[in-house]
mmCIF file of C-alpha atoms in Angstrom:
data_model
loop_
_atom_site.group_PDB
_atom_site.id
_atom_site.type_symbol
_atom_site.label_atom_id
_atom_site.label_comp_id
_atom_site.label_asym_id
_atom_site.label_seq_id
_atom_site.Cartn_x
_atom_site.Cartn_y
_atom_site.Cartn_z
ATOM 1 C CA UNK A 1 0.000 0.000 0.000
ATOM 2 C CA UNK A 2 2.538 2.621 0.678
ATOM 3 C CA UNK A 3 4.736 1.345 -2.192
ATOM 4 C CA UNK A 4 1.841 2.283 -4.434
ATOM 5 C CA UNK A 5 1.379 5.646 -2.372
ATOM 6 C CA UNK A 6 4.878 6.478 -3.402
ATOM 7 C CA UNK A 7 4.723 5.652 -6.475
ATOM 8 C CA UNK A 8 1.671 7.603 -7.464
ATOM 9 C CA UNK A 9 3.445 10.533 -5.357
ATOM 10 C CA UNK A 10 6.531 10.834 -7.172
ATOM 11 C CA UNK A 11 5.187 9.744 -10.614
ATOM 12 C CA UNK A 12 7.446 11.851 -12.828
ATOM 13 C CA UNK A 13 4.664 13.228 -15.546
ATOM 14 C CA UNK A 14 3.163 14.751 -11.953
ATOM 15 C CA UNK A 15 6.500 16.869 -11.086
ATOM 16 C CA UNK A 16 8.307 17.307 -14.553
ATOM 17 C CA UNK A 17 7.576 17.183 -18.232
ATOM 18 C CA UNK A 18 7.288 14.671 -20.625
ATOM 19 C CA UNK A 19 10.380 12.929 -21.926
ATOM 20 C CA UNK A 20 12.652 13.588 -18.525
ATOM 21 C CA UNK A 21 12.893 11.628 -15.842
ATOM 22 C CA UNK A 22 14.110 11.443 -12.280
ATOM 23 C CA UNK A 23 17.646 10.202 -13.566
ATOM 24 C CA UNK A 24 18.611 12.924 -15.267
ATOM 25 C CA UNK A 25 18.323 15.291 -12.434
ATOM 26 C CA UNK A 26 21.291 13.174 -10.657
ATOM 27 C CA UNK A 27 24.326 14.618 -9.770
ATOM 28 C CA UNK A 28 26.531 14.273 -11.471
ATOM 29 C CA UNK A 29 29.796 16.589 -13.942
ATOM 30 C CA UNK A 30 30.003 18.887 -11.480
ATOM 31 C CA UNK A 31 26.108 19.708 -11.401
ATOM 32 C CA UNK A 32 24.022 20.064 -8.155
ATOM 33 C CA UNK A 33 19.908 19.366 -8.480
ATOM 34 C CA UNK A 34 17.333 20.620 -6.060
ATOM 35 C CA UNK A 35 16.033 17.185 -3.991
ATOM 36 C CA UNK A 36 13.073 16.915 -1.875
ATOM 37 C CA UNK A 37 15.365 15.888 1.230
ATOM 38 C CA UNK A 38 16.579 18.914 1.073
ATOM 39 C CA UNK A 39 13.139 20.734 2.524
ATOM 40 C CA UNK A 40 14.093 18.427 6.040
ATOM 41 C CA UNK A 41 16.225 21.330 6.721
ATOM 42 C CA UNK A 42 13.466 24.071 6.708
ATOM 43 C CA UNK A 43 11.891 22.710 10.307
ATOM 44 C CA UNK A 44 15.627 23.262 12.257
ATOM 45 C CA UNK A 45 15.823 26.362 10.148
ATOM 46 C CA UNK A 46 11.751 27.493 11.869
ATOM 47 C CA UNK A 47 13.214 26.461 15.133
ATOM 48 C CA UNK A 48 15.869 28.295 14.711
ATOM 49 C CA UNK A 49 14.271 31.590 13.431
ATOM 50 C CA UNK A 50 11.680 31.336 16.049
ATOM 51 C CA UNK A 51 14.728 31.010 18.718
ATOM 52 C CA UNK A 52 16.203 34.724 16.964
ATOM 53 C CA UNK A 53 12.882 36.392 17.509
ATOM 54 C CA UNK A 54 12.835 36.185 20.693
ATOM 55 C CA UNK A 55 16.030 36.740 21.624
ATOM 56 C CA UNK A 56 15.692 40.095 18.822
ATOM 57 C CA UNK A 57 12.079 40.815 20.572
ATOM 58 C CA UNK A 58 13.785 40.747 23.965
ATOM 59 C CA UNK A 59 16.933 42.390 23.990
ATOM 60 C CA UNK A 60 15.993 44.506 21.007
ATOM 61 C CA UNK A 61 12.741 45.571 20.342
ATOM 62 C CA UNK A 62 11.254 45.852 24.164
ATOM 63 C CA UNK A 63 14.360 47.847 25.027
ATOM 64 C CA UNK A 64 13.805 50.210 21.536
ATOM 65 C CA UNK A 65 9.779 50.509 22.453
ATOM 66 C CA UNK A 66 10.985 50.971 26.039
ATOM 67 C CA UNK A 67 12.799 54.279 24.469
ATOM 68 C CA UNK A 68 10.724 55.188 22.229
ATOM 69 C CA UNK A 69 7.731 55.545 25.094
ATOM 70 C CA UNK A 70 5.741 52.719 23.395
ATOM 71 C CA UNK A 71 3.292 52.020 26.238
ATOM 72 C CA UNK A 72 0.260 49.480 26.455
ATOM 73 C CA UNK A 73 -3.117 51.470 27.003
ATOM 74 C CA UNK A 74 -4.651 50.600 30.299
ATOM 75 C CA UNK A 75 -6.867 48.709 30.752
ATOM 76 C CA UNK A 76 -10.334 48.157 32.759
ATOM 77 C CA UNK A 77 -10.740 44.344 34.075
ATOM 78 C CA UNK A 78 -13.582 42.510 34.054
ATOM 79 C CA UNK A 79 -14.837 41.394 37.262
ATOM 80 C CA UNK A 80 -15.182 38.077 38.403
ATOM 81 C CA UNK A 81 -18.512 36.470 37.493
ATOM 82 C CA UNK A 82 -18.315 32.794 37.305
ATOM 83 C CA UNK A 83 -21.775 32.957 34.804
ATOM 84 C CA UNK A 84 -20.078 35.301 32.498
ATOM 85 C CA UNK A 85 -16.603 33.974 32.170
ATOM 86 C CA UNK A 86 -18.205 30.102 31.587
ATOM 87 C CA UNK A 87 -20.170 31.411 28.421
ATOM 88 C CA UNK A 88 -17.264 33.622 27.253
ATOM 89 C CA UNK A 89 -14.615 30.988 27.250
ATOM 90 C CA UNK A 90 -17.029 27.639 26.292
ATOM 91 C CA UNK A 91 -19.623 29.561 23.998
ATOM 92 C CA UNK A 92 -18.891 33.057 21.985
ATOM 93 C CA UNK A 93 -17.323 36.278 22.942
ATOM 94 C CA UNK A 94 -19.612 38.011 20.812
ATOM 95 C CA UNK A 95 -23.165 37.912 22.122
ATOM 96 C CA UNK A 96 -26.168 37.814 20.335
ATOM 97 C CA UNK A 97 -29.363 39.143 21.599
ATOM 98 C CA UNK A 98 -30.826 35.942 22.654
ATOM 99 C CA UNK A 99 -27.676 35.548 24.651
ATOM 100 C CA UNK A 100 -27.515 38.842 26.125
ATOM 101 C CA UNK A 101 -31.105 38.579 27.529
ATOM 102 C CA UNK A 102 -30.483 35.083 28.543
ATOM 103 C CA UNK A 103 -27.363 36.438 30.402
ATOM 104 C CA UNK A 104 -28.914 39.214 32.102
ATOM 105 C CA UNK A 105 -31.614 37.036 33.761
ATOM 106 C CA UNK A 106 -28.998 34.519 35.401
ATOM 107 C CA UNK A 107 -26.931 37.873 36.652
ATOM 108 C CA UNK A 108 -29.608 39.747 37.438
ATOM 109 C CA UNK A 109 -27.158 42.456 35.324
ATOM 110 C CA UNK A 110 -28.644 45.300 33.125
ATOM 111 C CA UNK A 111 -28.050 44.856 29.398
ATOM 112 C CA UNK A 112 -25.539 47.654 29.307
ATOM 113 C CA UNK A 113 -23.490 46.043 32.183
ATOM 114 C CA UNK A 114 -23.280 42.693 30.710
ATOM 115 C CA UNK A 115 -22.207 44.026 27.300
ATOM 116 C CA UNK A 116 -19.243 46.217 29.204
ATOM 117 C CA UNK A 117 -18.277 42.895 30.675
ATOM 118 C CA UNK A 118 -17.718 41.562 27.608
ATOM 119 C CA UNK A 119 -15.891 44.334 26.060
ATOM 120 C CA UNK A 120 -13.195 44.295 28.865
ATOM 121 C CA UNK A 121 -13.274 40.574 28.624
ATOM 122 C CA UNK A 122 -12.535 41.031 24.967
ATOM 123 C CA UNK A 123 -9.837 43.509 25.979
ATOM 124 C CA UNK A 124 -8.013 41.408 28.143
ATOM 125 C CA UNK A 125 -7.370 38.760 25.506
ATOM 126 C CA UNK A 126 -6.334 41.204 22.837
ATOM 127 C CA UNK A 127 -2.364 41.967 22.501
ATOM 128 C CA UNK A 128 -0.815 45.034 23.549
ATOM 129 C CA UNK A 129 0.569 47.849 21.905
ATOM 130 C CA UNK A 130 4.272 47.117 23.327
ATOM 131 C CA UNK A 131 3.770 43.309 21.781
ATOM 132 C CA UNK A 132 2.783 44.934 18.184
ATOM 133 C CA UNK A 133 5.644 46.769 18.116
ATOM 134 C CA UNK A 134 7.828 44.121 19.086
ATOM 135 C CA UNK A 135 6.362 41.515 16.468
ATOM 136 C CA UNK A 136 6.559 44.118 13.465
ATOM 137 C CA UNK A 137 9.879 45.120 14.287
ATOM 138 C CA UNK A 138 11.076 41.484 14.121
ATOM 139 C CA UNK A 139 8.968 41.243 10.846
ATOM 140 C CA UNK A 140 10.786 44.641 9.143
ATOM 141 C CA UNK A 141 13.823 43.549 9.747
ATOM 142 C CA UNK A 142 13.700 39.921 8.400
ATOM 143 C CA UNK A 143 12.420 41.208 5.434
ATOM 144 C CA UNK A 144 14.948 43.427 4.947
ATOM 145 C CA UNK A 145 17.363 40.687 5.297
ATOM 146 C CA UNK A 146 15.585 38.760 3.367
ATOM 147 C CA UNK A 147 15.201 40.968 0.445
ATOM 148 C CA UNK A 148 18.885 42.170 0.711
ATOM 149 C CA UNK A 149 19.883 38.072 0.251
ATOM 150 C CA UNK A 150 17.248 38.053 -2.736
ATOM 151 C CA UNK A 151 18.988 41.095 -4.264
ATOM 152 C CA UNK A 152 22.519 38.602 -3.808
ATOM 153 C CA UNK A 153 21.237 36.030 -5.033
ATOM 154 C CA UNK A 154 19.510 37.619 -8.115
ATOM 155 C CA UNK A 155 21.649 40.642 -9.184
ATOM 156 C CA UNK A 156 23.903 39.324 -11.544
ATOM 157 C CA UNK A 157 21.497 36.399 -13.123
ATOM 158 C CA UNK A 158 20.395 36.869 -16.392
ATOM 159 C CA UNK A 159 16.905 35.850 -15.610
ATOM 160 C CA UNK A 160 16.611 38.917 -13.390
ATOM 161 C CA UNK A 161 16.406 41.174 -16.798
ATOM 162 C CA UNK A 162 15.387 38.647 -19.590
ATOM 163 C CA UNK A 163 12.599 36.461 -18.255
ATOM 164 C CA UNK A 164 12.481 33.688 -21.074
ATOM 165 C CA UNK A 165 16.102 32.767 -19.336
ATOM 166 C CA UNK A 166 14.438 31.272 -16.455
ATOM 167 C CA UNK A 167 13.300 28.334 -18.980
ATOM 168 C CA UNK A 168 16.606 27.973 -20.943
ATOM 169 C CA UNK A 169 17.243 24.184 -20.180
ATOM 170 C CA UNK A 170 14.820 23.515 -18.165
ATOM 171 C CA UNK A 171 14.502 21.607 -15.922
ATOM 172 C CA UNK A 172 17.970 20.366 -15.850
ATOM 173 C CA UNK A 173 19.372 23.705 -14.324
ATOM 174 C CA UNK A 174 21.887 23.105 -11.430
ATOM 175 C CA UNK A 175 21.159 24.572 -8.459
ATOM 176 C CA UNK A 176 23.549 27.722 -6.824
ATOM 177 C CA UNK A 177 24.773 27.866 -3.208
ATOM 178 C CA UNK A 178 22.882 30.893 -3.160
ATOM 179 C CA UNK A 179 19.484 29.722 -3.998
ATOM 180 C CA UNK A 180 19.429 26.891 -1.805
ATOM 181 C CA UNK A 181 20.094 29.311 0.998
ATOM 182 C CA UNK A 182 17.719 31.958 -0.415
ATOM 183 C CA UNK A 183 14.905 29.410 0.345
ATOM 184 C CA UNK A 184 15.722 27.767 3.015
ATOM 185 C CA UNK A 185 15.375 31.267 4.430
ATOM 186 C CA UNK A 186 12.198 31.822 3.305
ATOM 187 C CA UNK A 187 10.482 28.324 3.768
ATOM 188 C CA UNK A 188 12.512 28.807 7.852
ATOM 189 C CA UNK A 189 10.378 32.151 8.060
ATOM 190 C CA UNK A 190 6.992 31.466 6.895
ATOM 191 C CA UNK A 191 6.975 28.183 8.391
ATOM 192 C CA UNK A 192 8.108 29.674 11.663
ATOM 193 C CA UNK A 193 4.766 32.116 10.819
ATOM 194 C CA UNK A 194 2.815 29.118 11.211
ATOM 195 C CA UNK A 195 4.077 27.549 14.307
ATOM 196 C CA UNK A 196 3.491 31.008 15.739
ATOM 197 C CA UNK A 197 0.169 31.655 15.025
ATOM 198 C CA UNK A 198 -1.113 30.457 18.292
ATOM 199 C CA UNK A 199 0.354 33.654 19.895
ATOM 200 C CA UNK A 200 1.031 36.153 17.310
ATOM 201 C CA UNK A 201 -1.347 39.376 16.850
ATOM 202 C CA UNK A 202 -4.587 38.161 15.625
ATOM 203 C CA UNK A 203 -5.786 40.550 12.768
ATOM 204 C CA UNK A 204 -9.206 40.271 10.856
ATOM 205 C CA UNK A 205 -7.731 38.683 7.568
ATOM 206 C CA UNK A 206 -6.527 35.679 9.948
ATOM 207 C CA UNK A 207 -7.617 32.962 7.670
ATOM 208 C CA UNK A 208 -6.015 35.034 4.380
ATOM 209 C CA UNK A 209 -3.277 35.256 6.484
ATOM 210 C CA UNK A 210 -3.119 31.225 6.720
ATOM 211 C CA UNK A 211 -4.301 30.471 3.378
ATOM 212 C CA UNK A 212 -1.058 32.941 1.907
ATOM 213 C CA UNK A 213 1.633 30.726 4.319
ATOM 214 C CA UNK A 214 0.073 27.611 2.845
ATOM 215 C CA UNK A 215 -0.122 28.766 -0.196
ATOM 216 C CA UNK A 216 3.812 30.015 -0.312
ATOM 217 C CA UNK A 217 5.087 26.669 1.796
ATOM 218 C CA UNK A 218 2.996 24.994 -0.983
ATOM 219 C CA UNK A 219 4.361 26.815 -4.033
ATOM 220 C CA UNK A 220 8.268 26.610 -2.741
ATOM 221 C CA UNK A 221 7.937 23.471 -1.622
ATOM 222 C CA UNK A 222 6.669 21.983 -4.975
ATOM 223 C CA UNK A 223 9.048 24.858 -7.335
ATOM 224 C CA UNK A 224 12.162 23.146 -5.390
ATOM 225 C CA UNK A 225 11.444 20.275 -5.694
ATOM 226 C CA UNK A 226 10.333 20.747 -9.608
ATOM 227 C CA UNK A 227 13.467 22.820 -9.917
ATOM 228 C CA UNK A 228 10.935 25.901 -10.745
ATOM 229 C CA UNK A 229 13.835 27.561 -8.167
ATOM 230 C CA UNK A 230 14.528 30.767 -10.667
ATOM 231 C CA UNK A 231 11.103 32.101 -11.061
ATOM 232 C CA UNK A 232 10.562 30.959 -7.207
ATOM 233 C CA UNK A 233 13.258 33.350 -6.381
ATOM 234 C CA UNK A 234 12.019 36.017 -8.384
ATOM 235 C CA UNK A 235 8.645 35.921 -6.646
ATOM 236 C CA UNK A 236 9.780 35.786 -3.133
ATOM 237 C CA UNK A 237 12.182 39.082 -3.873
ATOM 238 C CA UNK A 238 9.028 40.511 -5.097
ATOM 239 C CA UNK A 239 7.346 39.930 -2.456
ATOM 240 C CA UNK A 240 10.071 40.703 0.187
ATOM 241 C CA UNK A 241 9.713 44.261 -0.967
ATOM 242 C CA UNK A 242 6.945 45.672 0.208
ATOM 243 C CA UNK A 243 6.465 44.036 2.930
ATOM 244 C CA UNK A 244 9.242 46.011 4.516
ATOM 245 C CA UNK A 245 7.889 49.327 4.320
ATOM 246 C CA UNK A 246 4.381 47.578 5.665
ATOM 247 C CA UNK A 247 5.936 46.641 8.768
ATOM 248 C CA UNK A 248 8.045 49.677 8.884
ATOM 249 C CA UNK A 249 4.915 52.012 8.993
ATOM 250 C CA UNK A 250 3.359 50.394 11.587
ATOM 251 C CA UNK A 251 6.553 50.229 13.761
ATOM 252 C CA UNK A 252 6.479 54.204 13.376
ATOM 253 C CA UNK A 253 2.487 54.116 13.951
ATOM 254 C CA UNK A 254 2.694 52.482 16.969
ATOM 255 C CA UNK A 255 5.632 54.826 18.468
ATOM 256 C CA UNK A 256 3.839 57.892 17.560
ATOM 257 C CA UNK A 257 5.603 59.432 14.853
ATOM 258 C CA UNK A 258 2.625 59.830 12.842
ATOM 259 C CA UNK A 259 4.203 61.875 9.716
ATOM 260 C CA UNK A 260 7.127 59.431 9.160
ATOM 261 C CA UNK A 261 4.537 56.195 9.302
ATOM 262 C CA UNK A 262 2.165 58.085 6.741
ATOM 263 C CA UNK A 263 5.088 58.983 4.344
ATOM 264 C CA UNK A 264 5.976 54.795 4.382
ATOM 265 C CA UNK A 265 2.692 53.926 4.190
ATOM 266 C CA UNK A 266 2.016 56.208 1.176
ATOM 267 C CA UNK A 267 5.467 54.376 -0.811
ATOM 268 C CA UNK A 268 4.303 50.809 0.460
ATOM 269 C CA UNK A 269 0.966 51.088 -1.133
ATOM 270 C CA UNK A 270 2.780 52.866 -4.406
ATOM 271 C CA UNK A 271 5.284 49.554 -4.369
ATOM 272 C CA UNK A 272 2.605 47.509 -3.376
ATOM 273 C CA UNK A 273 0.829 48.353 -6.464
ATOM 274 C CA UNK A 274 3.455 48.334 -8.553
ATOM 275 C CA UNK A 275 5.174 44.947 -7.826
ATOM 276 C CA UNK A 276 1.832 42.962 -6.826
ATOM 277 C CA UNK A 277 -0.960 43.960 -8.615
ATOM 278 C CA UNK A 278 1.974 44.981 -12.220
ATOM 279 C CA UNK A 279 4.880 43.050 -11.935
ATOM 280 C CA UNK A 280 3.147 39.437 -10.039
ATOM 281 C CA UNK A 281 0.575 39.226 -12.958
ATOM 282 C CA UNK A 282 1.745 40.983 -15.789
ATOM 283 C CA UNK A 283 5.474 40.118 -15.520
ATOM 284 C CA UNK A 284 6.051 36.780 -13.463
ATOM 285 C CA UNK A 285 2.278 34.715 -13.930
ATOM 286 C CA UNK A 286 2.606 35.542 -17.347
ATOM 287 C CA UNK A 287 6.752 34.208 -17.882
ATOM 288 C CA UNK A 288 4.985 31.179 -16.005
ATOM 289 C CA UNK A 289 2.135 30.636 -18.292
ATOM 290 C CA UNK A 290 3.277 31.575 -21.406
ATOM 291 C CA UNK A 291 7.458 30.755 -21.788
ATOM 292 C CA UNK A 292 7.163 27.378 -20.703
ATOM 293 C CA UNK A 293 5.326 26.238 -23.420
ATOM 294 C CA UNK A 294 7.767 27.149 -25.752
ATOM 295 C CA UNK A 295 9.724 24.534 -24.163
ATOM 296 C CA UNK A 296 7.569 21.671 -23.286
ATOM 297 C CA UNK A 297 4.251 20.583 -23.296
ATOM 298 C CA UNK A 298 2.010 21.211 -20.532
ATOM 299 C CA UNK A 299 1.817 18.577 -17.631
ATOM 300 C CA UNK A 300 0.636 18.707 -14.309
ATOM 301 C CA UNK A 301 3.082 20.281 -12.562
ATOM 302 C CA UNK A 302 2.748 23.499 -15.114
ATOM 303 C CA UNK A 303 -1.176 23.547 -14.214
ATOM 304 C CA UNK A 304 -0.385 23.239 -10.453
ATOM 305 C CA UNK A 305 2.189 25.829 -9.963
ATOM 306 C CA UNK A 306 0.137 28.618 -11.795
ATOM 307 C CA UNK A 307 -2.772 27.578 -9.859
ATOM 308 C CA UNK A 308 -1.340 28.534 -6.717
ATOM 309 C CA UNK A 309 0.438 31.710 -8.165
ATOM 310 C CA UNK A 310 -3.182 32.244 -8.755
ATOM 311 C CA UNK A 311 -4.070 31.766 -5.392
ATOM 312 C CA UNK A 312 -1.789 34.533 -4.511
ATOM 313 C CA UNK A 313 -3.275 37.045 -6.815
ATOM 314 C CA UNK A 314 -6.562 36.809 -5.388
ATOM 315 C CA UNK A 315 -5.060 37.577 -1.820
ATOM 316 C CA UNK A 316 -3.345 40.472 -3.190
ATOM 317 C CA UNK A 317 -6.535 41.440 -4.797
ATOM 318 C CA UNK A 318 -8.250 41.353 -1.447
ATOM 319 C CA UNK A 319 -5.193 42.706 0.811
ATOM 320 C CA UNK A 320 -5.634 45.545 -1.783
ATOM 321 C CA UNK A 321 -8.709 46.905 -1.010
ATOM 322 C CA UNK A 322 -7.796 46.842 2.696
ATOM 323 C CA UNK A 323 -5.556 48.368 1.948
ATOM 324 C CA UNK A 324 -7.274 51.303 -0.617
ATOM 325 C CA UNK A 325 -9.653 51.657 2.462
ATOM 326 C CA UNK A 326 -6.637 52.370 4.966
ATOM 327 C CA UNK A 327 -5.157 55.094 2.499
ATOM 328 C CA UNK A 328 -8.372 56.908 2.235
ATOM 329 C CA UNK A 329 -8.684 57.340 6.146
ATOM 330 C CA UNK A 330 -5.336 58.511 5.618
ATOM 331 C CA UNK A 331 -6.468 61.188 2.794
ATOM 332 C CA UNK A 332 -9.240 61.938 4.279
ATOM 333 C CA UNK A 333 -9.241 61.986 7.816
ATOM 334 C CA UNK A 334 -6.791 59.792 10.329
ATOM 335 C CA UNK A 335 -5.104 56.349 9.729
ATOM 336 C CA UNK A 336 -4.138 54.844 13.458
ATOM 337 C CA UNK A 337 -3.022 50.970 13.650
ATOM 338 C CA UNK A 338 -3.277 48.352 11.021
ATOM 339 C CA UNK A 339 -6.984 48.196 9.700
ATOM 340 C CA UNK A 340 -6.407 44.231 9.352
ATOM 341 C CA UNK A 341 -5.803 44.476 13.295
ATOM 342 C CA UNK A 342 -8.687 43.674 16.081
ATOM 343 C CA UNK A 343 -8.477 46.626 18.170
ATOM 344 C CA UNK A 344 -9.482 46.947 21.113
ATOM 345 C CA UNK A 345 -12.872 47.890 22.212
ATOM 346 C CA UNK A 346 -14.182 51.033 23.952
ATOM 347 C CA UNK A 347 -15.534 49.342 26.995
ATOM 348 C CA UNK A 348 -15.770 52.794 29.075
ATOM 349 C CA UNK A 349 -19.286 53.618 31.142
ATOM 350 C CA UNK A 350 -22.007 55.231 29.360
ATOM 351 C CA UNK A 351 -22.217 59.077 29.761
ATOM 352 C CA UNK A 352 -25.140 58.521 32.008
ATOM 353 C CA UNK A 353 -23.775 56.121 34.133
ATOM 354 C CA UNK A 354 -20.571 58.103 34.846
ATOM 355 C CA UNK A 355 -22.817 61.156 35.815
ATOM 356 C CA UNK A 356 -24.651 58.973 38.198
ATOM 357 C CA UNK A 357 -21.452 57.886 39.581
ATOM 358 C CA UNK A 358 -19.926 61.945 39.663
ATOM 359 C CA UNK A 359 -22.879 62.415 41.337
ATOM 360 C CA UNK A 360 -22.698 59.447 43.618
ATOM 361 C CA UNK A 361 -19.069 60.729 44.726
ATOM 362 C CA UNK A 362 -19.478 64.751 44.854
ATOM 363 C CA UNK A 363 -22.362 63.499 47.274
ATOM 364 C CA UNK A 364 -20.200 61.909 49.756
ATOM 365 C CA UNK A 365 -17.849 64.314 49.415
ATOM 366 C CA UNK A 366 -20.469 67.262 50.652
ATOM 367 C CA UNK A 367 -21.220 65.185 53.565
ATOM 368 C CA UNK A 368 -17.875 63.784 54.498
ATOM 369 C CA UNK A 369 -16.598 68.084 54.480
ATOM 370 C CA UNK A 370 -20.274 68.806 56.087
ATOM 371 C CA UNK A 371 -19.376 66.233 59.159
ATOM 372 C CA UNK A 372 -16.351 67.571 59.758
ATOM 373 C CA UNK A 373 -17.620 70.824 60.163
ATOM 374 C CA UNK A 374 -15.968 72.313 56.770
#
């Protein structure tokens, strides 16, 4: 049974075209082929990765946001109500009506007190500002890296400036120090993304957020293994680009310098633009769809692998208008945080309640001074 499974898995007209075979992607005269044994290294690399954040986080980033006078807001705890805190962590966190009607009968709670509870409930699961900071600050500066090794790796390969070079001889192209590195990198980081989802800063575009690491593990995993490695490298420098400025701005954002995180937000949605929604489809789908076919026939691999590129272009499509939205608060009145974030809620007394209460207090006050004779 797992003979056959293996089989069926590595049956050659799956991964590469007709007329070429496993065997001639051997070593051998001097030239080195991408294997799928290879990808065993990407897990230590995670590890390894997740290790440097938190030493970077630590020593690094706290003591920069420290400096920088980044400061969580404070917040109001819920109090203890055994009814409450049973539905909120084995039912929803979001009520419904039925539920907040149902809830104020077994508290004996006004509406408006229950739905406070829940707010600062809410609250108190949500991360701080000093823990945004810290996690974009890691994320700016490993794509910087990242994109500076993509730049090495890339700069003086002539499919960088004539894209029909990425097919010349394909798919027997030997593989460069410098590309196996290049994604080992890469698969280390967004596979670290995964295993760090648990307790990174939920945003709204969570499950887009999944679906794109999938979607890239997916698509390097099968390129290196296809020895699609040139145009693989292409598209991880493109993306590597803008992401930099992204998490850049919101560094800046989230230490209050308001006019310098505008100014990068304003070039990362220009680069954005220009290298997801131009250069992905226009430039790098198209050298996938169209070039190959000059050299071989179509075979499942070819379908596969633009597929998934595919994929990719829809989530830009969608982080796009997000992002369209967040430029015209920025035009037109004031961008603060990341509009993919879940901010935290306004869970504050109501107007009327905090009079009663000012009342409540400047009335003990006149009789505390009026028994002491004041």
């Amino acid at each position: 049974m797992l003979h056959t499974v293996s089989e069926w898995l590595w049956w050659e007209r799956m991964w590469l075209p007709e007329k070429v075979s496993w065997s001639d992607l051997e070593d051998s005269e001097g030239r080195v082929y991408a294997k799928a044994c290879h990808l065993y290294a990407a897990l230590p690399c995670a590890l390894c990765l997740l290790l440097v954040r938190y030493l970077f986080e630590r020593y690094l980033a706290t003591p920069l946001a420290d400096l920088w006078g980044v400061r969580d807001h404070v917040r109001l705890t819920a109090e203890t109500n055994p009814v409450l805190e049973k539905h909120f962590c084995s039912q929803a966190r979001v009520l419904s009506q039925a539920d907040l009607r149902s809830l104020c009968k077994k508290t004996s709670w006004p509406e408006r007190k229950v739905q406070v509870w829940f707010k600062r409930r809410r609250n108190q699961e949500r991360p701080g500002l000093h823990k945004r900071f810290c996690e974009a600050s890691w994320r700016c500066v490993f794509y910087l890296f990242a994109f500076v090794a993509g730049v090495l790796a890339l700069y003086d390969k002539p499919w960088l400036y004539n894209l029909k070079e990425v097919w010349a001889g394909f798919p027997k192209q030997s593989m460069l120090p410098s590309q196996y590195y290049y994604y080992l990198l890469e698969m280390g980081f967004y596979l670290s993304l995964l295993l760090s989802l648990t307790f990174d800063v939920k945003r709204k575009d969570f499950k887009e957020q999944v679906t794109h690491h999938i979607a890239t593990l997916t698509l390097l995993s099968f390129s290196w293994i296809s020895n699609y490695i040139r145009i693989g490298t292409l598209v991880m420098a493109c993306h590597d680009s803008a992401d930099i400025l992204l998490e850049g701005a919101k560094v800046f954002n989230y230490a209050k310098w308001q006019r310098t995180a505008n100014t990068m937000f304003v070039v990362f949605t220009a680069l954005f633009t220009l290298t997801r929604l131009v250069i992905f489809p226009f430039w790098l789908i198209h050298c996938t769809w169209v070039y190959p076919l000059e050299e071989f026939a179509p075979f499942f691999g070819y379908y596969f692998f633009n597929v998934m590129l595919l994929v990719l272009q829809i989530l830009h499509l969608y982080w796009a208008v997000l992002i369209a939205r967040m430029l015209l608060k920025l035009i037109f009145n004031k961008l603060e945080g990341d509009d993919r974030s879940d901010e935290e809620e306004d869970d504050s007394d109501s107007p009327k309640e905090r009079n009663k209460k000012l009342r409540h207090i400047n009335g003990s006050g006149a009789r505390g001074r009026g028994a002491n004779g004041h």
